[in-house]
mmCIF file of C-alpha atoms and ligand atoms in Angstrom:
data_model
loop_
_atom_site.group_PDB
_atom_site.id
_atom_site.type_symbol
_atom_site.label_atom_id
_atom_site.label_comp_id
_atom_site.label_asym_id
_atom_site.label_seq_id
_atom_site.Cartn_x
_atom_site.Cartn_y
_atom_site.Cartn_z
ATOM 1 C CA UNK A 1 0.000 0.000 0.000
ATOM 2 C CA UNK A 2 1.262 3.426 -0.883
ATOM 3 C CA UNK A 3 0.710 6.086 1.756
ATOM 4 C CA UNK A 4 1.163 9.390 -0.008
ATOM 5 C CA UNK A 5 2.307 12.444 1.918
ATOM 6 C CA UNK A 6 3.817 14.627 -0.720
ATOM 7 C CA UNK A 7 1.438 17.491 -1.155
ATOM 8 C CA UNK A 8 1.844 18.957 2.339
ATOM 9 C CA UNK A 9 4.175 21.946 2.117
ATOM 10 C CA UNK A 10 7.206 22.094 4.390
ATOM 11 C CA UNK A 11 6.492 25.445 5.928
ATOM 12 C CA UNK A 12 3.494 26.840 7.718
ATOM 13 C CA UNK A 13 2.859 29.534 5.167
ATOM 14 C CA UNK A 14 -0.850 29.470 4.476
ATOM 15 C CA UNK A 15 -3.632 30.896 6.591
ATOM 16 C CA UNK A 16 -5.252 27.675 7.747
ATOM 17 C CA UNK A 17 -5.377 27.540 11.549
ATOM 18 C CA UNK A 18 -2.908 25.062 13.008
ATOM 19 C CA UNK A 19 -3.862 22.068 15.141
ATOM 20 C CA UNK A 20 -1.411 20.158 17.265
ATOM 21 C CA UNK A 21 -2.274 17.234 19.417
ATOM 22 C CA UNK A 22 -0.870 13.868 20.326
ATOM 23 C CA UNK A 23 -1.003 10.672 22.273
ATOM 24 C CA UNK A 24 1.402 8.909 24.569
ATOM 25 C CA UNK A 25 2.649 5.757 22.928
ATOM 26 C CA UNK A 26 1.961 3.352 25.757
ATOM 27 C CA UNK A 27 -0.424 0.983 23.967
ATOM 28 C CA UNK A 28 -2.900 0.766 21.117
ATOM 29 C CA UNK A 29 -5.729 3.297 21.319
ATOM 30 C CA UNK A 30 -9.285 2.443 22.337
ATOM 31 C CA UNK A 31 -12.830 3.720 21.929
ATOM 32 C CA UNK A 32 -12.241 6.310 24.640
ATOM 33 C CA UNK A 33 -9.599 7.939 22.457
ATOM 34 C CA UNK A 34 -11.911 7.695 19.484
ATOM 35 C CA UNK A 35 -14.815 9.469 21.202
ATOM 36 C CA UNK A 36 -12.513 11.832 23.064
ATOM 37 C CA UNK A 37 -10.499 13.188 20.180
ATOM 38 C CA UNK A 38 -9.680 10.913 17.234
ATOM 39 C CA UNK A 39 -12.958 11.495 15.434
ATOM 40 C CA UNK A 40 -12.622 15.255 15.953
ATOM 41 C CA UNK A 41 -9.219 15.090 14.338
ATOM 42 C CA UNK A 42 -10.495 13.123 11.354
ATOM 43 C CA UNK A 43 -13.076 15.849 10.748
ATOM 44 C CA UNK A 44 -10.756 18.786 11.406
ATOM 45 C CA UNK A 45 -7.958 17.691 9.088
ATOM 46 C CA UNK A 46 -9.946 19.048 6.128
ATOM 47 C CA UNK A 47 -10.175 22.602 7.441
ATOM 48 C CA UNK A 48 -6.929 22.895 9.404
ATOM 49 C CA UNK A 49 -3.228 22.354 9.104
ATOM 50 C CA UNK A 50 -3.008 19.411 11.482
ATOM 51 C CA UNK A 51 -0.015 17.865 13.222
ATOM 52 C CA UNK A 52 -0.211 14.727 15.351
ATOM 53 C CA UNK A 53 2.568 13.827 17.730
ATOM 54 C CA UNK A 54 3.368 10.278 18.699
ATOM 55 C CA UNK A 55 4.340 11.396 22.189
ATOM 56 C CA UNK A 56 6.977 8.807 23.022
ATOM 57 C CA UNK A 57 8.971 11.394 24.986
ATOM 58 C CA UNK A 58 6.028 12.214 27.188
ATOM 59 C CA UNK A 59 5.197 8.507 27.534
ATOM 60 C CA UNK A 60 8.660 8.034 29.058
ATOM 61 C CA UNK A 61 7.735 10.358 31.941
ATOM 62 C CA UNK A 62 5.678 7.595 33.525
ATOM 63 C CA UNK A 63 7.168 4.559 31.759
ATOM 64 C CA UNK A 64 10.864 5.164 32.300
ATOM 65 C CA UNK A 65 11.454 1.541 33.275
ATOM 66 C CA UNK A 66 9.978 0.164 30.041
ATOM 67 C CA UNK A 67 11.414 2.203 27.160
ATOM 68 C CA UNK A 68 11.009 -0.715 24.739
ATOM 69 C CA UNK A 69 7.254 -0.723 25.403
ATOM 70 C CA UNK A 70 7.088 3.002 24.641
ATOM 71 C CA UNK A 71 9.142 2.536 21.471
ATOM 72 C CA UNK A 72 7.185 -0.422 20.102
ATOM 73 C CA UNK A 73 3.899 1.397 20.560
ATOM 74 C CA UNK A 74 4.952 4.249 18.269
ATOM 75 C CA UNK A 75 3.998 2.080 15.311
ATOM 76 C CA UNK A 76 0.837 0.797 17.028
ATOM 77 C CA UNK A 77 -0.535 4.281 17.627
ATOM 78 C CA UNK A 78 0.454 5.323 14.094
ATOM 79 C CA UNK A 79 -1.562 2.352 12.803
ATOM 80 C CA UNK A 80 -4.527 3.434 14.925
ATOM 81 C CA UNK A 81 -4.350 6.944 13.469
ATOM 82 C CA UNK A 82 -4.319 5.694 9.902
ATOM 83 C CA UNK A 83 -6.991 3.081 10.597
ATOM 84 C CA UNK A 84 -9.548 5.597 11.916
ATOM 85 C CA UNK A 85 -9.080 7.801 8.883
ATOM 86 C CA UNK A 86 -6.280 10.212 9.676
ATOM 87 C CA UNK A 87 -5.027 10.949 6.176
ATOM 88 C CA UNK A 88 -1.280 11.606 5.871
ATOM 89 C CA UNK A 89 -2.076 13.745 2.814
ATOM 90 C CA UNK A 90 -3.876 16.128 5.168
ATOM 91 C CA UNK A 91 -2.266 15.525 8.557
ATOM 92 C CA UNK A 92 1.418 15.417 9.445
ATOM 93 C CA UNK A 93 2.228 12.605 11.874
ATOM 94 C CA UNK A 94 5.558 12.946 13.687
ATOM 95 C CA UNK A 95 7.575 11.141 16.347
ATOM 96 C CA UNK A 96 8.073 13.488 19.298
ATOM 97 C CA UNK A 97 11.465 12.214 20.462
ATOM 98 C CA UNK A 98 12.911 12.801 16.990
ATOM 99 C CA UNK A 99 12.269 16.546 17.224
ATOM 100 C CA UNK A 100 15.167 18.020 19.226
ATOM 101 C CA UNK A 101 13.741 21.541 19.047
ATOM 102 C CA UNK A 102 10.989 20.380 21.431
ATOM 103 C CA UNK A 103 13.555 19.474 24.075
ATOM 104 C CA UNK A 104 15.287 22.833 23.676
ATOM 105 C CA UNK A 105 12.032 24.757 23.973
ATOM 106 C CA UNK A 106 11.127 22.720 27.048
ATOM 107 C CA UNK A 107 14.400 23.736 28.695
ATOM 108 C CA UNK A 108 13.783 27.382 27.944
ATOM 109 C CA UNK A 109 10.180 27.292 29.169
ATOM 110 C CA UNK A 110 11.091 25.551 32.420
ATOM 111 C CA UNK A 111 12.596 28.831 33.552
ATOM 112 C CA UNK A 112 9.195 30.451 33.258
ATOM 113 C CA UNK A 113 7.229 27.961 35.363
ATOM 114 C CA UNK A 114 7.461 27.513 39.105
ATOM 115 C CA UNK A 115 7.550 24.102 40.739
ATOM 116 C CA UNK A 116 4.535 25.053 42.860
ATOM 117 C CA UNK A 117 2.569 25.949 39.747
ATOM 118 C CA UNK A 118 3.339 22.514 38.343
ATOM 119 C CA UNK A 119 2.295 20.886 41.593
ATOM 120 C CA UNK A 120 -1.016 22.759 41.433
ATOM 121 C CA UNK A 121 -1.854 21.496 37.930
ATOM 122 C CA UNK A 122 -5.015 19.450 38.628
ATOM 123 C CA UNK A 123 -4.251 16.756 36.042
ATOM 124 C CA UNK A 124 -0.721 16.304 37.377
ATOM 125 C CA UNK A 125 -2.101 16.121 40.927
ATOM 126 C CA UNK A 126 -4.556 13.345 40.027
ATOM 127 C CA UNK A 127 -2.001 11.439 37.985
ATOM 128 C CA UNK A 128 0.567 11.585 40.803
ATOM 129 C CA UNK A 129 -2.056 10.017 43.095
ATOM 130 C CA UNK A 130 -3.180 7.421 40.539
ATOM 131 C CA UNK A 131 0.372 6.279 39.923
ATOM 132 C CA UNK A 132 1.420 6.342 43.557
ATOM 133 C CA UNK A 133 4.128 8.936 42.804
ATOM 134 C CA UNK A 134 3.474 11.024 45.948
ATOM 135 C CA UNK A 135 6.787 10.263 47.576
ATOM 136 C CA UNK A 136 9.024 9.999 44.533
ATOM 137 C CA UNK A 137 7.667 11.963 41.589
ATOM 138 C CA UNK A 138 10.389 12.439 39.001
ATOM 139 C CA UNK A 139 11.379 15.840 37.650
ATOM 140 C CA UNK A 140 10.479 14.572 34.181
ATOM 141 C CA UNK A 141 6.935 13.702 35.168
ATOM 142 C CA UNK A 142 6.306 16.900 37.080
ATOM 143 C CA UNK A 143 7.542 18.909 34.108
ATOM 144 C CA UNK A 144 5.635 17.168 31.350
ATOM 145 C CA UNK A 145 3.128 20.045 31.106
ATOM 146 C CA UNK A 146 6.086 22.219 30.134
ATOM 147 C CA UNK A 147 7.143 19.807 27.421
ATOM 148 C CA UNK A 148 3.540 19.729 26.255
ATOM 149 C CA UNK A 149 3.644 23.538 26.057
ATOM 150 C CA UNK A 150 6.739 23.124 23.890
ATOM 151 C CA UNK A 151 4.848 20.649 21.663
ATOM 152 C CA UNK A 152 1.933 23.007 21.170
ATOM 153 C CA UNK A 153 3.891 26.224 20.656
ATOM 154 C CA UNK A 154 6.590 24.690 18.451
ATOM 155 C CA UNK A 155 3.919 24.201 15.804
ATOM 156 C CA UNK A 156 2.331 27.615 16.578
ATOM 157 C CA UNK A 157 -0.914 25.766 17.133
ATOM 158 C CA UNK A 158 -4.079 27.666 17.965
ATOM 159 C CA UNK A 159 -6.335 24.649 18.452
ATOM 160 C CA UNK A 160 -5.699 21.507 20.508
ATOM 161 C CA UNK A 161 -8.357 18.751 20.276
ATOM 162 C CA UNK A 162 -8.047 16.742 23.488
ATOM 163 C CA UNK A 163 -10.042 15.075 26.235
ATOM 164 C CA UNK A 164 -11.198 17.271 29.112
ATOM 165 C CA UNK A 165 -8.385 16.086 31.404
ATOM 166 C CA UNK A 166 -5.974 17.970 29.168
ATOM 167 C CA UNK A 167 -7.555 21.409 29.624
ATOM 168 C CA UNK A 168 -5.136 22.340 32.471
ATOM 169 C CA UNK A 169 -2.227 21.662 30.088
ATOM 170 C CA UNK A 170 -3.531 24.196 27.604
ATOM 171 C CA UNK A 171 -4.061 26.694 30.393
ATOM 172 C CA UNK A 172 -0.462 26.265 31.507
ATOM 173 C CA UNK A 173 0.736 26.519 27.937
ATOM 174 C CA UNK A 174 -1.009 29.866 27.576
ATOM 175 C CA UNK A 175 0.572 31.185 30.774
ATOM 176 C CA UNK A 176 3.973 30.388 29.286
ATOM 177 C CA UNK A 177 2.980 31.931 25.957
ATOM 178 C CA UNK A 178 1.897 35.178 27.633
ATOM 179 C CA UNK A 179 5.125 35.385 29.616
ATOM 180 C CA UNK A 180 7.262 34.864 26.545
ATOM 181 C CA UNK A 181 5.274 37.281 24.430
ATOM 182 C CA UNK A 182 5.625 39.930 27.149
ATOM 183 C CA UNK A 183 9.346 39.251 27.377
ATOM 184 C CA UNK A 184 9.750 39.371 23.605
ATOM 185 C CA UNK A 185 7.606 42.512 23.347
ATOM 186 C CA UNK A 186 5.827 41.054 20.350
ATOM 187 C CA UNK A 187 3.199 38.389 19.627
ATOM 188 C CA UNK A 188 5.827 35.713 19.232
ATOM 189 C CA UNK A 189 3.652 32.663 19.937
ATOM 190 C CA UNK A 190 -0.121 32.259 19.600
ATOM 191 C CA UNK A 191 -2.312 31.268 22.517
ATOM 192 C CA UNK A 192 -4.041 27.939 22.064
ATOM 193 C CA UNK A 193 -7.581 26.806 22.684
ATOM 194 C CA UNK A 194 -8.561 23.315 23.794
ATOM 195 C CA UNK A 195 -11.247 21.671 21.719
ATOM 196 C CA UNK A 196 -13.063 19.346 24.096
ATOM 197 C CA UNK A 197 -15.826 17.052 22.818
ATOM 198 C CA UNK A 198 -19.332 17.608 24.167
ATOM 199 C CA UNK A 199 -19.843 13.955 25.158
ATOM 200 C CA UNK A 200 -17.409 14.034 28.087
ATOM 201 C CA UNK A 201 -15.054 11.295 29.069
ATOM 202 C CA UNK A 202 -16.137 7.800 28.078
ATOM 203 C CA UNK A 203 -16.393 5.494 31.128
ATOM 204 C CA UNK A 204 -14.737 2.079 31.266
ATOM 205 C CA UNK A 205 -16.748 -1.123 30.784
ATOM 206 C CA UNK A 206 -17.154 -1.590 34.527
ATOM 207 C CA UNK A 207 -18.131 2.042 35.004
ATOM 208 C CA UNK A 208 -15.613 2.563 37.820
ATOM 209 C CA UNK A 209 -11.960 2.259 36.915
ATOM 210 C CA UNK A 210 -9.954 4.254 34.407
ATOM 211 C CA UNK A 211 -10.137 2.793 30.918
ATOM 212 C CA UNK A 212 -7.044 0.859 30.028
ATOM 213 C CA UNK A 213 -6.399 -2.005 27.713
ATOM 214 C CA UNK A 214 -4.310 -3.868 30.267
ATOM 215 C CA UNK A 215 -7.108 -3.720 32.839
ATOM 216 C CA UNK A 216 -9.402 -5.274 30.214
ATOM 217 C CA UNK A 217 -12.042 -2.616 30.641
ATOM 218 C CA UNK A 218 -11.587 -0.740 27.368
ATOM 219 C CA UNK A 219 -12.520 -1.684 23.814
ATOM 220 C CA UNK A 220 -9.452 -1.376 21.571
ATOM 221 C CA UNK A 221 -9.913 0.042 18.073
ATOM 222 C CA UNK A 222 -8.789 -3.309 16.695
ATOM 223 C CA UNK A 223 -11.222 -5.352 18.822
ATOM 224 C CA UNK A 224 -12.483 -8.572 17.242
ATOM 225 C CA UNK A 225 -16.240 -9.156 16.912
ATOM 226 C CA UNK A 226 -16.058 -11.468 19.952
ATOM 227 C CA UNK A 227 -14.159 -8.944 22.051
ATOM 228 C CA UNK A 228 -16.759 -6.325 21.204
ATOM 229 C CA UNK A 229 -19.631 -8.672 22.068
ATOM 230 C CA UNK A 230 -18.068 -9.731 25.379
ATOM 231 C CA UNK A 231 -17.246 -6.161 26.366
ATOM 232 C CA UNK A 232 -20.815 -5.022 25.748
ATOM 233 C CA UNK A 233 -22.166 -8.039 27.671
ATOM 234 C CA UNK A 234 -19.985 -7.111 30.654
ATOM 235 C CA UNK A 235 -20.942 -3.439 30.633
ATOM 236 C CA UNK A 236 -22.163 -1.956 33.878
ATOM 237 C CA UNK A 237 -25.856 -1.051 33.813
ATOM 238 C CA UNK A 238 -28.243 -0.266 36.656
ATOM 239 C CA UNK A 239 -27.657 -2.861 39.419
ATOM 240 C CA UNK A 240 -31.211 -2.277 40.709
ATOM 241 C CA UNK A 241 -32.768 -3.073 37.326
ATOM 242 C CA UNK A 242 -33.370 -6.710 38.190
ATOM 243 C CA UNK A 243 -36.201 -7.707 35.921
ATOM 244 C CA UNK A 244 -37.286 -6.353 32.556
ATOM 245 C CA UNK A 245 -40.386 -4.752 34.024
ATOM 246 C CA UNK A 246 -38.457 -2.774 36.687
ATOM 247 C CA UNK A 247 -37.921 0.928 36.020
ATOM 248 C CA UNK A 248 -34.215 1.454 35.296
ATOM 249 C CA UNK A 249 -31.685 4.250 35.762
ATOM 250 C CA UNK A 250 -30.035 5.749 32.698
ATOM 251 C CA UNK A 251 -27.601 8.026 34.563
ATOM 252 C CA UNK A 252 -24.323 6.240 35.259
ATOM 253 C CA UNK A 253 -25.486 3.373 33.054
ATOM 254 C CA UNK A 254 -22.478 2.670 30.850
ATOM 255 C CA UNK A 255 -24.556 1.219 27.999
ATOM 256 C CA UNK A 256 -26.507 4.451 27.633
ATOM 257 C CA UNK A 257 -23.389 6.568 27.928
ATOM 258 C CA UNK A 258 -21.901 4.627 25.006
ATOM 259 C CA UNK A 259 -25.134 5.002 23.050
ATOM 260 C CA UNK A 260 -24.949 8.764 23.613
ATOM 261 C CA UNK A 261 -21.369 8.757 22.372
ATOM 262 C CA UNK A 262 -21.720 6.498 19.334
ATOM 263 C CA UNK A 263 -25.298 6.412 18.068
ATOM 264 C CA UNK A 264 -26.043 8.709 15.159
ATOM 265 C CA UNK A 265 -29.750 8.469 15.899
ATOM 266 C CA UNK A 266 -30.503 10.538 19.023
ATOM 267 C CA UNK A 267 -34.255 10.020 18.538
ATOM 268 C CA UNK A 268 -33.948 6.261 19.007
ATOM 269 C CA UNK A 269 -31.622 6.726 21.991
ATOM 270 C CA UNK A 270 -34.013 9.043 23.815
ATOM 271 C CA UNK A 271 -36.827 6.656 23.030
ATOM 272 C CA UNK A 272 -34.872 3.753 24.544
ATOM 273 C CA UNK A 273 -34.041 5.878 27.579
ATOM 274 C CA UNK A 274 -37.706 6.703 28.151
ATOM 275 C CA UNK A 275 -38.734 3.036 27.883
ATOM 276 C CA UNK A 276 -35.907 1.940 30.173
ATOM 277 C CA UNK A 277 -36.859 4.512 32.810
ATOM 278 C CA UNK A 278 -40.492 3.514 32.639
ATOM 279 C CA UNK A 279 -39.759 -0.193 32.940
ATOM 280 C CA UNK A 280 -40.340 -2.872 30.330
ATOM 281 C CA UNK A 281 -37.035 -2.654 28.473
ATOM 282 C CA UNK A 282 -34.423 -5.281 29.258
ATOM 283 C CA UNK A 283 -30.657 -4.706 29.499
ATOM 284 C CA UNK A 284 -30.061 -7.310 26.789
ATOM 285 C CA UNK A 285 -32.159 -5.425 24.265
ATOM 286 C CA UNK A 286 -30.273 -2.168 24.854
ATOM 287 C CA UNK A 287 -26.979 -4.020 24.779
ATOM 288 C CA UNK A 288 -27.819 -5.697 21.483
ATOM 289 C CA UNK A 289 -28.566 -2.310 19.964
ATOM 290 C CA UNK A 290 -25.265 -0.909 21.230
ATOM 291 C CA UNK A 291 -23.345 -3.965 20.069
ATOM 292 C CA UNK A 292 -24.650 -3.524 16.550
ATOM 293 C CA UNK A 293 -23.539 0.102 16.501
ATOM 294 C CA UNK A 294 -20.063 -0.758 17.797
ATOM 295 C CA UNK A 295 -19.599 -3.693 15.414
ATOM 296 C CA UNK A 296 -20.470 -1.394 12.501
ATOM 297 C CA UNK A 297 -18.136 1.335 13.773
ATOM 298 C CA UNK A 298 -15.147 -0.899 14.456
ATOM 299 C CA UNK A 299 -15.070 -3.382 11.604
ATOM 300 C CA UNK A 300 -13.734 -1.018 8.907
ATOM 301 C CA UNK A 301 -11.159 0.315 11.399
ATOM 302 C CA UNK A 302 -10.046 -3.229 12.263
ATOM 303 C CA UNK A 303 -9.825 -4.262 8.604
ATOM 304 C CA UNK A 304 -7.877 -1.207 7.572
ATOM 305 C CA UNK A 305 -5.536 -1.546 10.515
ATOM 306 C CA UNK A 306 -4.801 -5.180 9.660
ATOM 307 C CA UNK A 307 -4.001 -4.277 6.045
ATOM 308 C CA UNK A 308 -1.658 -1.470 7.109
ATOM 309 C CA UNK A 309 0.035 -3.644 9.723
ATOM 310 C CA UNK A 310 1.006 -6.020 6.905
ATOM 311 C CA UNK A 311 3.286 -3.335 5.490
ATOM 312 C CA UNK A 312 5.097 -1.706 8.433
ATOM 313 C CA UNK A 313 7.839 -0.444 6.109
ATOM 314 C CA UNK A 314 5.353 1.751 4.324
ATOM 315 C CA UNK A 315 4.011 3.137 7.613
ATOM 316 C CA UNK A 316 7.592 3.861 8.717
ATOM 317 C CA UNK A 317 8.231 5.732 5.482
ATOM 318 C CA UNK A 318 5.148 7.885 6.115
ATOM 319 C CA UNK A 319 6.335 8.528 9.690
ATOM 320 C CA UNK A 320 9.781 9.503 8.490
ATOM 321 C CA UNK A 321 8.292 11.980 6.010
ATOM 322 C CA UNK A 322 6.036 13.522 8.634
ATOM 323 C CA UNK A 323 8.813 13.719 11.203
ATOM 324 C CA UNK A 324 11.160 15.401 8.705
ATOM 325 C CA UNK A 325 8.518 18.001 7.971
ATOM 326 C CA UNK A 326 7.807 18.553 11.666
ATOM 327 C CA UNK A 327 11.530 18.888 12.363
ATOM 328 C CA UNK A 328 11.724 21.881 10.020
ATOM 329 C CA UNK A 329 8.655 23.589 11.456
ATOM 330 C CA UNK A 330 9.759 23.145 15.069
ATOM 331 C CA UNK A 331 13.339 24.228 14.393
ATOM 332 C CA UNK A 332 12.023 27.381 12.737
ATOM 333 C CA UNK A 333 9.984 28.212 15.842
ATOM 334 C CA UNK A 334 12.965 27.572 18.097
ATOM 335 C CA UNK A 335 15.044 29.941 15.958
ATOM 336 C CA UNK A 336 12.285 32.596 16.189
ATOM 337 C CA UNK A 337 12.063 32.243 19.960
ATOM 338 C CA UNK A 338 15.828 32.419 20.461
ATOM 339 C CA UNK A 339 16.045 35.513 18.253
ATOM 340 C CA UNK A 340 13.066 37.248 19.869
ATOM 341 C CA UNK A 341 14.447 36.672 23.370
ATOM 342 C CA UNK A 342 17.882 37.839 22.288
ATOM 343 C CA UNK A 343 19.653 34.637 23.240
ATOM 344 C CA UNK A 344 23.220 34.076 22.206
ATOM 345 C CA UNK A 345 23.854 33.615 18.531
ATOM 346 C CA UNK A 346 27.066 33.044 16.572
ATOM 347 C CA UNK A 347 28.237 35.962 14.539
HETATM 348 N N1 LIG B 1 -0.851 14.565 27.272
HETATM 349 C C1 LIG B 1 -1.520 13.957 26.163
HETATM 350 C C2 LIG B 1 -2.176 12.683 26.669
HETATM 351 O O1 LIG B 1 -1.826 12.179 27.714
HETATM 352 C C3 LIG B 1 -0.591 13.617 25.010
HETATM 353 C C4 LIG B 1 0.118 14.797 24.414
HETATM 354 C C5 LIG B 1 1.457 14.969 24.310
HETATM 355 C C6 LIG B 1 -0.472 15.954 23.864
HETATM 356 N N2 LIG B 1 1.752 16.158 23.721
HETATM 357 C C7 LIG B 1 0.597 16.788 23.417
HETATM 358 C C8 LIG B 1 -1.790 16.390 23.687
HETATM 359 C C9 LIG B 1 0.364 18.024 22.854
HETATM 360 C C10 LIG B 1 -2.011 17.625 23.106
HETATM 361 C C11 LIG B 1 -0.939 18.445 22.683
HETATM 362 O O2 LIG B 1 -3.067 12.188 26.006
#
């Protein structure tokens, strides 16, 4: 398969607004990523200059002991991107750790962020708790919002499509941007806006824990028909809805949350909700409806992914192209920033 990338120009010269976003390469992506941002990106690539980062550098901040896992998932996440319909003719996909300008910008920006500000970042706070890092958080992990600010600004992005947990990162990015612009005395870097989907964060199958493939409570984008069926069967519903005739609760019912996120027929969904609340609609019936929707959504993604995975060399070539292009853009921004701040330059 030939993955063409050649009509994207090397420089950000046109007037299309720029999008930058990315994913940590810690494992294949799942439906949560799809609802949370992948499908936004597929739509936005037509109207924006879009860059996607395979954030292997950021993934290392909480996977330092397993670098080979982080590295091998670069290709997996790239396959997920292509499989859902990210088009390398429209979107530049790049490997974060192969862009040295990002590391240099991070170092510069770190001087404009206090440690206490980093410790107050709500996402960082939650993640430190979730990972049990309270007593031994690394400098790399604490500072990843700064490296994310480098990611966003290096591409001069104005729009960042992400899940809601990432909003504090954009806020911190903009604080850095304002400081640098004030210091430079010119609008050196644009402020960015988070684009957060209306559906909210997708819950895990069991409705409690955080979605993760390893915990077995997420549906991967490459799920087989059986995996999809079993996941839907296991989905948390209303524990008090014991018989079909009982009135049921829709709030906190994972099956309905997924229907809200993935059905393209809101009329039918609100109808099902009304019948469920009233009593007389069984869990199995709702689950069968959801399963059908998910099977239809996932099968073309799974097929396309399998075809692409057969030709990893071609995917690598596309990644190399994208990364080369991103290297130029990010180096240009670093040069601008260094010049605007009056940092040392060779004469
Ligand atoms: N922090 C993001 C996540 O955990 C991944 C990411 C890295 C990112 N760099 C980014 C997102 C830049 C948006 C912009 O999913």
